[in-house]
């Protein structure tokens, strides 16, 4: 049975956690433990690049192991599944595209780490990715405030569907941020996202339309997003990806 695929006859939503067994991954598990995952399958995936030589397939592919200590989620029914692979962590985690959410830390080792590029986290959200929803963890706080950045594109709607499937959205306060380009589709897109999140139990959903710069050929929304993050201090920021990453 392929451990990167869904277990036959198991229709539970699936949380996969990238776990390099370092202090950084302990921080990631702090975030996981702060959220509700009842009814979810939870898998910890540890990937270690081979030190030398060729690794046999049974060791390079994810396989069950018993690390010490085991990862546990207090107060949760069901244990945590542990997998190990001796291979490039980026390729290993990339193979879990069937997961409903892949959680990683924000600063893993990478060739371009000194430039704040090249870590496993950057790889997973780079060009032609993510293959599935990815959460990059920077805090251990429970999610109470969520910022959703919406341009009405299919990638954003996919991100919102992924958010709507998470138990942490129920009871959260959500702000949907969009850019008002004076076209009805942009405004309708924000309202569609807000209605979707209200329907799954978000406690309070607000919409925020920011005016674009008139007569400009392009509007860079990134400073607007960063400024909104500074002002609202959300616990979770949700964005889509168009696969335009890389350098």
PDB file of C-alpha atoms in Angstrom:
ATOM      1  CA  UNK A   1       0.000   0.000   0.000  1.00  0.00           C
ATOM      2  CA  UNK A   2       1.308   3.453  -0.945  1.00  0.00           C
ATOM      3  CA  UNK A   3       1.564   5.533   2.273  1.00  0.00           C
ATOM      4  CA  UNK A   4       1.402   8.768   0.253  1.00  0.00           C
ATOM      5  CA  UNK A   5      -2.094   7.859  -0.972  1.00  0.00           C
ATOM      6  CA  UNK A   6      -5.343   7.740   0.905  1.00  0.00           C
ATOM      7  CA  UNK A   7      -5.962   4.586   2.895  1.00  0.00           C
ATOM      8  CA  UNK A   8      -8.594   2.436   1.137  1.00  0.00           C
ATOM      9  CA  UNK A   9     -12.044   2.809   2.686  1.00  0.00           C
ATOM     10  CA  UNK A  10     -10.782   5.651   4.909  1.00  0.00           C
ATOM     11  CA  UNK A  11     -12.703   8.797   4.051  1.00  0.00           C
ATOM     12  CA  UNK A  12     -11.359  10.887   6.919  1.00  0.00           C
ATOM     13  CA  UNK A  13      -9.767  14.226   6.029  1.00  0.00           C
ATOM     14  CA  UNK A  14      -5.985  13.954   6.103  1.00  0.00           C
ATOM     15  CA  UNK A  15      -3.444  16.202   7.817  1.00  0.00           C
ATOM     16  CA  UNK A  16       0.225  15.639   6.892  1.00  0.00           C
ATOM     17  CA  UNK A  17       2.913  17.345   8.993  1.00  0.00           C
ATOM     18  CA  UNK A  18       6.485  17.771   7.749  1.00  0.00           C
ATOM     19  CA  UNK A  19       8.563  16.722  10.770  1.00  0.00           C
ATOM     20  CA  UNK A  20      12.359  16.992  10.639  1.00  0.00           C
ATOM     21  CA  UNK A  21      12.559  16.145  14.365  1.00  0.00           C
ATOM     22  CA  UNK A  22      14.292  19.445  15.173  1.00  0.00           C
ATOM     23  CA  UNK A  23      13.342  22.302  17.494  1.00  0.00           C
ATOM     24  CA  UNK A  24      11.651  23.935  14.496  1.00  0.00           C
ATOM     25  CA  UNK A  25       9.327  20.950  14.026  1.00  0.00           C
ATOM     26  CA  UNK A  26       8.453  21.048  17.727  1.00  0.00           C
ATOM     27  CA  UNK A  27       7.212  24.588  17.039  1.00  0.00           C
ATOM     28  CA  UNK A  28       5.129  23.276  14.122  1.00  0.00           C
ATOM     29  CA  UNK A  29       3.563  20.633  16.361  1.00  0.00           C
ATOM     30  CA  UNK A  30       2.705  23.385  18.827  1.00  0.00           C
ATOM     31  CA  UNK A  31       0.542  24.959  16.119  1.00  0.00           C
ATOM     32  CA  UNK A  32      -1.007  21.623  15.175  1.00  0.00           C
ATOM     33  CA  UNK A  33      -1.823  20.874  18.821  1.00  0.00           C
ATOM     34  CA  UNK A  34      -3.517  24.280  19.185  1.00  0.00           C
ATOM     35  CA  UNK A  35      -6.105  23.475  16.486  1.00  0.00           C
ATOM     36  CA  UNK A  36      -9.012  20.977  16.565  1.00  0.00           C
ATOM     37  CA  UNK A  37      -8.419  17.848  14.444  1.00  0.00           C
ATOM     38  CA  UNK A  38     -11.047  15.439  15.765  1.00  0.00           C
ATOM     39  CA  UNK A  39     -12.002  12.963  13.064  1.00  0.00           C
ATOM     40  CA  UNK A  40      -8.856  13.627  11.040  1.00  0.00           C
ATOM     41  CA  UNK A  41      -6.102  11.226  10.066  1.00  0.00           C
ATOM     42  CA  UNK A  42      -2.806  12.800  11.195  1.00  0.00           C
ATOM     43  CA  UNK A  43       0.530  11.738   9.687  1.00  0.00           C
ATOM     44  CA  UNK A  44       4.009  12.909  10.684  1.00  0.00           C
ATOM     45  CA  UNK A  45       6.473  12.644   7.780  1.00  0.00           C
ATOM     46  CA  UNK A  46      10.213  12.768   8.468  1.00  0.00           C
ATOM     47  CA  UNK A  47      12.488  13.019   5.419  1.00  0.00           C
ATOM     48  CA  UNK A  48      16.268  12.876   5.659  1.00  0.00           C
ATOM     49  CA  UNK A  49      18.586  13.313   2.672  1.00  0.00           C
ATOM     50  CA  UNK A  50      20.875  10.278   2.331  1.00  0.00           C
ATOM     51  CA  UNK A  51      24.361  10.912   3.668  1.00  0.00           C
ATOM     52  CA  UNK A  52      26.204   8.890   1.025  1.00  0.00           C
ATOM     53  CA  UNK A  53      25.592   6.295  -1.663  1.00  0.00           C
ATOM     54  CA  UNK A  54      22.400   4.930  -3.111  1.00  0.00           C
ATOM     55  CA  UNK A  55      19.518   4.286  -0.721  1.00  0.00           C
ATOM     56  CA  UNK A  56      17.411   1.164  -1.331  1.00  0.00           C
ATOM     57  CA  UNK A  57      13.838   1.855  -2.467  1.00  0.00           C
ATOM     58  CA  UNK A  58      12.384   0.508   0.773  1.00  0.00           C
ATOM     59  CA  UNK A  59      14.239   3.262   2.657  1.00  0.00           C
ATOM     60  CA  UNK A  60      13.928   6.122   0.163  1.00  0.00           C
ATOM     61  CA  UNK A  61      10.147   5.800  -0.056  1.00  0.00           C
ATOM     62  CA  UNK A  62       8.026   6.799   2.986  1.00  0.00           C
ATOM     63  CA  UNK A  63       7.638   3.853   5.325  1.00  0.00           C
ATOM     64  CA  UNK A  64       6.398   3.294   8.878  1.00  0.00           C
ATOM     65  CA  UNK A  65       8.787   3.838  11.782  1.00  0.00           C
ATOM     66  CA  UNK A  66       8.729   4.350  15.543  1.00  0.00           C
ATOM     67  CA  UNK A  67      10.679   7.485  16.500  1.00  0.00           C
ATOM     68  CA  UNK A  68      11.467   8.446  20.072  1.00  0.00           C
ATOM     69  CA  UNK A  69       9.594  10.320  21.279  1.00  0.00           C
ATOM     70  CA  UNK A  70       6.395   9.718  19.356  1.00  0.00           C
ATOM     71  CA  UNK A  71       4.336  12.741  18.349  1.00  0.00           C
ATOM     72  CA  UNK A  72       1.060  12.935  20.259  1.00  0.00           C
ATOM     73  CA  UNK A  73      -1.859  15.331  20.234  1.00  0.00           C
ATOM     74  CA  UNK A  74      -3.272  15.596  23.780  1.00  0.00           C
ATOM     75  CA  UNK A  75      -7.020  15.241  24.129  1.00  0.00           C
ATOM     76  CA  UNK A  76      -7.457  13.829  20.630  1.00  0.00           C
ATOM     77  CA  UNK A  77      -8.983  10.463  19.838  1.00  0.00           C
ATOM     78  CA  UNK A  78      -6.645   8.376  17.687  1.00  0.00           C
ATOM     79  CA  UNK A  79      -2.882   8.429  17.405  1.00  0.00           C
ATOM     80  CA  UNK A  80      -0.402   9.975  15.001  1.00  0.00           C
ATOM     81  CA  UNK A  81       0.955   7.895  12.116  1.00  0.00           C
ATOM     82  CA  UNK A  82       4.763   8.180  11.675  1.00  0.00           C
ATOM     83  CA  UNK A  83       6.541   7.812   8.324  1.00  0.00           C
ATOM     84  CA  UNK A  84      10.250   8.072   7.447  1.00  0.00           C
ATOM     85  CA  UNK A  85      12.001   8.480   4.078  1.00  0.00           C
ATOM     86  CA  UNK A  86      15.710   8.819   3.284  1.00  0.00           C
ATOM     87  CA  UNK A  87      15.368  11.231   0.383  1.00  0.00           C
ATOM     88  CA  UNK A  88      15.151  14.932  -0.485  1.00  0.00           C
ATOM     89  CA  UNK A  89      12.490  16.355   1.905  1.00  0.00           C
ATOM     90  CA  UNK A  90      11.062  18.525  -0.873  1.00  0.00           C
ATOM     91  CA  UNK A  91      10.375  15.576  -3.145  1.00  0.00           C
ATOM     92  CA  UNK A  92       9.035  13.463  -0.277  1.00  0.00           C
ATOM     93  CA  UNK A  93       6.533  16.059   0.912  1.00  0.00           C
ATOM     94  CA  UNK A  94       5.614  16.853  -2.697  1.00  0.00           C
ATOM     95  CA  UNK A  95       4.362  13.291  -3.016  1.00  0.00           C
ATOM     96  CA  UNK A  96       1.570  13.854  -0.473  1.00  0.00           C
ATOM     97  CA  UNK A  97      -0.695  15.685  -2.909  1.00  0.00           C
ATOM     98  CA  UNK A  98      -3.677  13.659  -1.686  1.00  0.00           C
ATOM     99  CA  UNK A  99      -3.534  15.314   1.752  1.00  0.00           C
ATOM    100  CA  UNK A 100      -6.243  17.812   2.681  1.00  0.00           C
ATOM    101  CA  UNK A 101      -3.580  19.954   4.356  1.00  0.00           C
ATOM    102  CA  UNK A 102       0.217  19.779   4.427  1.00  0.00           C
ATOM    103  CA  UNK A 103       1.816  21.658   7.343  1.00  0.00           C
ATOM    104  CA  UNK A 104       5.470  22.714   7.311  1.00  0.00           C
ATOM    105  CA  UNK A 105       7.711  25.129   9.164  1.00  0.00           C
ATOM    106  CA  UNK A 106       8.695  28.385   7.504  1.00  0.00           C
ATOM    107  CA  UNK A 107      12.473  27.975   7.539  1.00  0.00           C
ATOM    108  CA  UNK A 108      13.829  24.585   6.607  1.00  0.00           C
ATOM    109  CA  UNK A 109      17.352  23.964   5.266  1.00  0.00           C
ATOM    110  CA  UNK A 110      17.932  24.981   1.677  1.00  0.00           C
ATOM    111  CA  UNK A 111      20.687  25.926  -0.749  1.00  0.00           C
ATOM    112  CA  UNK A 112      19.431  29.517  -0.904  1.00  0.00           C
ATOM    113  CA  UNK A 113      18.550  29.823   2.775  1.00  0.00           C
ATOM    114  CA  UNK A 114      20.878  32.778   3.271  1.00  0.00           C
ATOM    115  CA  UNK A 115      18.789  34.650   0.709  1.00  0.00           C
ATOM    116  CA  UNK A 116      15.590  33.515   2.456  1.00  0.00           C
ATOM    117  CA  UNK A 117      14.889  31.261  -0.519  1.00  0.00           C
ATOM    118  CA  UNK A 118      15.298  27.603  -1.287  1.00  0.00           C
ATOM    119  CA  UNK A 119      13.888  25.954   1.839  1.00  0.00           C
ATOM    120  CA  UNK A 120      11.360  23.141   1.768  1.00  0.00           C
ATOM    121  CA  UNK A 121       8.576  25.652   2.467  1.00  0.00           C
ATOM    122  CA  UNK A 122       9.527  27.799  -0.548  1.00  0.00           C
ATOM    123  CA  UNK A 123       9.765  24.720  -2.755  1.00  0.00           C
ATOM    124  CA  UNK A 124       6.279  23.531  -1.845  1.00  0.00           C
ATOM    125  CA  UNK A 125       4.671  26.810  -2.922  1.00  0.00           C
ATOM    126  CA  UNK A 126       6.925  27.521  -5.919  1.00  0.00           C
ATOM    127  CA  UNK A 127       6.196  27.259  -9.642  1.00  0.00           C
ATOM    128  CA  UNK A 128       3.486  24.759 -10.613  1.00  0.00           C
ATOM    129  CA  UNK A 129       2.767  24.074  -6.955  1.00  0.00           C
ATOM    130  CA  UNK A 130       1.289  23.511  -4.462  1.00  0.00           C
ATOM    131  CA  UNK A 131      -0.057  20.109  -5.421  1.00  0.00           C
ATOM    132  CA  UNK A 132      -2.367  20.409  -2.416  1.00  0.00           C
ATOM    133  CA  UNK A 133      -3.143  22.950   0.315  1.00  0.00           C
ATOM    134  CA  UNK A 134      -0.034  23.984   2.281  1.00  0.00           C
ATOM    135  CA  UNK A 135       0.141  25.802   5.632  1.00  0.00           C
ATOM    136  CA  UNK A 136       3.463  27.469   6.472  1.00  0.00           C
ATOM    137  CA  UNK A 137       3.589  27.797  10.255  1.00  0.00           C
ATOM    138  CA  UNK A 138       4.995  30.906  11.942  1.00  0.00           C
ATOM    139  CA  UNK A 139       3.059  30.832  15.219  1.00  0.00           C
ATOM    140  CA  UNK A 140       1.710  28.375  17.781  1.00  0.00           C
ATOM    141  CA  UNK A 141      -1.472  30.355  18.400  1.00  0.00           C
ATOM    142  CA  UNK A 142      -4.907  28.819  17.883  1.00  0.00           C
ATOM    143  CA  UNK A 143      -6.575  30.274  14.807  1.00  0.00           C
ATOM    144  CA  UNK A 144      -9.167  32.862  15.787  1.00  0.00           C
ATOM    145  CA  UNK A 145      -8.630  35.584  13.167  1.00  0.00           C
ATOM    146  CA  UNK A 146      -8.301  34.739   9.460  1.00  0.00           C
ATOM    147  CA  UNK A 147      -7.440  36.987   6.504  1.00  0.00           C
ATOM    148  CA  UNK A 148      -8.483  35.685   3.074  1.00  0.00           C
ATOM    149  CA  UNK A 149      -6.986  37.471   0.061  1.00  0.00           C
ATOM    150  CA  UNK A 150      -9.377  37.173  -2.857  1.00  0.00           C
ATOM    151  CA  UNK A 151      -9.057  38.206  -6.494  1.00  0.00           C
ATOM    152  CA  UNK A 152     -11.865  35.931  -7.647  1.00  0.00           C
ATOM    153  CA  UNK A 153      -9.492  33.598  -9.490  1.00  0.00           C
ATOM    154  CA  UNK A 154      -9.881  29.798  -9.544  1.00  0.00           C
ATOM    155  CA  UNK A 155      -6.744  29.431  -7.405  1.00  0.00           C
ATOM    156  CA  UNK A 156      -8.266  31.585  -4.672  1.00  0.00           C
ATOM    157  CA  UNK A 157     -11.559  29.710  -4.799  1.00  0.00           C
ATOM    158  CA  UNK A 158      -9.590  26.479  -4.407  1.00  0.00           C
ATOM    159  CA  UNK A 159      -7.786  27.930  -1.384  1.00  0.00           C
ATOM    160  CA  UNK A 160     -11.118  28.988   0.121  1.00  0.00           C
ATOM    161  CA  UNK A 161     -12.541  25.499  -0.394  1.00  0.00           C
ATOM    162  CA  UNK A 162      -9.500  24.100   1.436  1.00  0.00           C
ATOM    163  CA  UNK A 163     -10.030  26.581   4.269  1.00  0.00           C
ATOM    164  CA  UNK A 164     -13.742  25.785   4.464  1.00  0.00           C
ATOM    165  CA  UNK A 165     -12.892  22.110   4.989  1.00  0.00           C
ATOM    166  CA  UNK A 166     -10.707  22.831   8.038  1.00  0.00           C
ATOM    167  CA  UNK A 167     -12.297  22.537  11.489  1.00  0.00           C
ATOM    168  CA  UNK A 168     -10.450  25.661  12.664  1.00  0.00           C
ATOM    169  CA  UNK A 169     -12.598  27.938  10.470  1.00  0.00           C
ATOM    170  CA  UNK A 170     -15.711  27.218  12.512  1.00  0.00           C
ATOM    171  CA  UNK A 171     -16.076  29.979  15.058  1.00  0.00           C
ATOM    172  CA  UNK A 172     -13.240  32.062  13.566  1.00  0.00           C
ATOM    173  CA  UNK A 173     -13.537  35.696  12.579  1.00  0.00           C
ATOM    174  CA  UNK A 174     -12.722  36.180   8.896  1.00  0.00           C
ATOM    175  CA  UNK A 175     -11.838  39.226   6.824  1.00  0.00           C
ATOM    176  CA  UNK A 176     -12.027  38.817   3.042  1.00  0.00           C
ATOM    177  CA  UNK A 177      -9.701  41.283   1.319  1.00  0.00           C
ATOM    178  CA  UNK A 178     -10.202  42.135  -2.344  1.00  0.00           C
ATOM    179  CA  UNK A 179      -9.136  44.820  -4.782  1.00  0.00           C
ATOM    180  CA  UNK A 180     -11.954  46.949  -6.162  1.00  0.00           C
ATOM    181  CA  UNK A 181     -11.177  47.276  -9.859  1.00  0.00           C
ATOM    182  CA  UNK A 182     -14.649  48.733 -10.509  1.00  0.00           C
ATOM    183  CA  UNK A 183     -15.594  45.503 -12.269  1.00  0.00           C
ATOM    184  CA  UNK A 184     -18.525  43.585 -10.870  1.00  0.00           C
ATOM    185  CA  UNK A 185     -16.670  40.268 -11.029  1.00  0.00           C
ATOM    186  CA  UNK A 186     -14.067  41.410  -8.468  1.00  0.00           C
ATOM    187  CA  UNK A 187     -16.728  42.591  -6.045  1.00  0.00           C
ATOM    188  CA  UNK A 188     -18.873  39.521  -6.650  1.00  0.00           C
ATOM    189  CA  UNK A 189     -15.831  37.334  -6.006  1.00  0.00           C
ATOM    190  CA  UNK A 190     -15.375  38.795  -2.539  1.00  0.00           C
ATOM    191  CA  UNK A 191     -19.040  38.320  -1.725  1.00  0.00           C
ATOM    192  CA  UNK A 192     -18.926  34.717  -2.988  1.00  0.00           C
ATOM    193  CA  UNK A 193     -15.979  33.912  -0.732  1.00  0.00           C
ATOM    194  CA  UNK A 194     -17.673  35.549   2.265  1.00  0.00           C
ATOM    195  CA  UNK A 195     -20.892  33.591   1.697  1.00  0.00           C
ATOM    196  CA  UNK A 196     -18.945  30.322   1.386  1.00  0.00           C
ATOM    197  CA  UNK A 197     -17.224  30.840   4.740  1.00  0.00           C
ATOM    198  CA  UNK A 198     -20.409  31.941   6.480  1.00  0.00           C
ATOM    199  CA  UNK A 199     -22.061  28.740   5.262  1.00  0.00           C
ATOM    200  CA  UNK A 200     -19.449  26.525   6.982  1.00  0.00           C
ATOM    201  CA  UNK A 201     -19.730  28.247  10.341  1.00  0.00           C
ATOM    202  CA  UNK A 202     -17.310  31.168  10.476  1.00  0.00           C
ATOM    203  CA  UNK A 203     -18.441  33.299  13.414  1.00  0.00           C
ATOM    204  CA  UNK A 204     -18.092  36.678  11.731  1.00  0.00           C
ATOM    205  CA  UNK A 205     -17.173  37.455   8.115  1.00  0.00           C
ATOM    206  CA  UNK A 206     -16.233  40.968   7.038  1.00  0.00           C
ATOM    207  CA  UNK A 207     -15.354  42.126   3.520  1.00  0.00           C
ATOM    208  CA  UNK A 208     -12.779  44.754   2.658  1.00  0.00           C
ATOM    209  CA  UNK A 209     -12.415  46.183  -0.854  1.00  0.00           C
ATOM    210  CA  UNK A 210      -9.293  48.233  -1.529  1.00  0.00           C
ATOM    211  CA  UNK A 211      -9.358  50.627  -4.467  1.00  0.00           C
ATOM    212  CA  UNK A 212      -6.812  50.061  -7.214  1.00  0.00           C
ATOM    213  CA  UNK A 213      -4.710  52.903  -8.606  1.00  0.00           C
ATOM    214  CA  UNK A 214      -6.573  54.611 -11.486  1.00  0.00           C
ATOM    215  CA  UNK A 215      -4.935  54.600 -14.941  1.00  0.00           C
ATOM    216  CA  UNK A 216      -2.209  52.191 -13.839  1.00  0.00           C
ATOM    217  CA  UNK A 217      -1.214  49.305 -16.103  1.00  0.00           C
ATOM    218  CA  UNK A 218      -0.830  46.976 -13.125  1.00  0.00           C
ATOM    219  CA  UNK A 219      -1.646  47.091  -9.439  1.00  0.00           C
ATOM    220  CA  UNK A 220       0.714  45.362  -7.021  1.00  0.00           C
ATOM    221  CA  UNK A 221      -1.495  44.114  -4.213  1.00  0.00           C
ATOM    222  CA  UNK A 222       1.375  42.777  -2.083  1.00  0.00           C
ATOM    223  CA  UNK A 223       1.934  45.985  -0.052  1.00  0.00           C
ATOM    224  CA  UNK A 224      -1.816  46.134   0.569  1.00  0.00           C
ATOM    225  CA  UNK A 225      -1.819  42.562   1.866  1.00  0.00           C
ATOM    226  CA  UNK A 226       1.198  43.195   4.106  1.00  0.00           C
ATOM    227  CA  UNK A 227      -0.319  46.405   5.440  1.00  0.00           C
ATOM    228  CA  UNK A 228      -3.591  44.614   6.207  1.00  0.00           C
ATOM    229  CA  UNK A 229      -1.669  41.872   8.022  1.00  0.00           C
ATOM    230  CA  UNK A 230       0.107  44.506  10.135  1.00  0.00           C
ATOM    231  CA  UNK A 231      -3.199  46.139  11.000  1.00  0.00           C
ATOM    232  CA  UNK A 232      -5.365  43.074  11.663  1.00  0.00           C
ATOM    233  CA  UNK A 233      -2.659  40.717  13.017  1.00  0.00           C
ATOM    234  CA  UNK A 234      -4.502  37.588  11.797  1.00  0.00           C
ATOM    235  CA  UNK A 235      -3.571  34.111  12.997  1.00  0.00           C
ATOM    236  CA  UNK A 236      -3.903  32.704   9.468  1.00  0.00           C
ATOM    237  CA  UNK A 237      -3.513  34.267   6.011  1.00  0.00           C
ATOM    238  CA  UNK A 238      -5.063  32.449   3.053  1.00  0.00           C
ATOM    239  CA  UNK A 239      -3.900  33.120  -0.512  1.00  0.00           C
ATOM    240  CA  UNK A 240      -4.096  31.276  -3.805  1.00  0.00           C
ATOM    241  CA  UNK A 241      -1.182  30.583  -6.116  1.00  0.00           C
ATOM    242  CA  UNK A 242      -0.922  30.991  -9.868  1.00  0.00           C
ATOM    243  CA  UNK A 243       2.310  29.000 -10.137  1.00  0.00           C
ATOM    244  CA  UNK A 244       4.457  32.041 -10.931  1.00  0.00           C
ATOM    245  CA  UNK A 245       7.072  31.295  -8.273  1.00  0.00           C
ATOM    246  CA  UNK A 246      10.711  30.362  -8.577  1.00  0.00           C
ATOM    247  CA  UNK A 247      13.316  33.113  -8.518  1.00  0.00           C
TER     248      UNK A 247
END
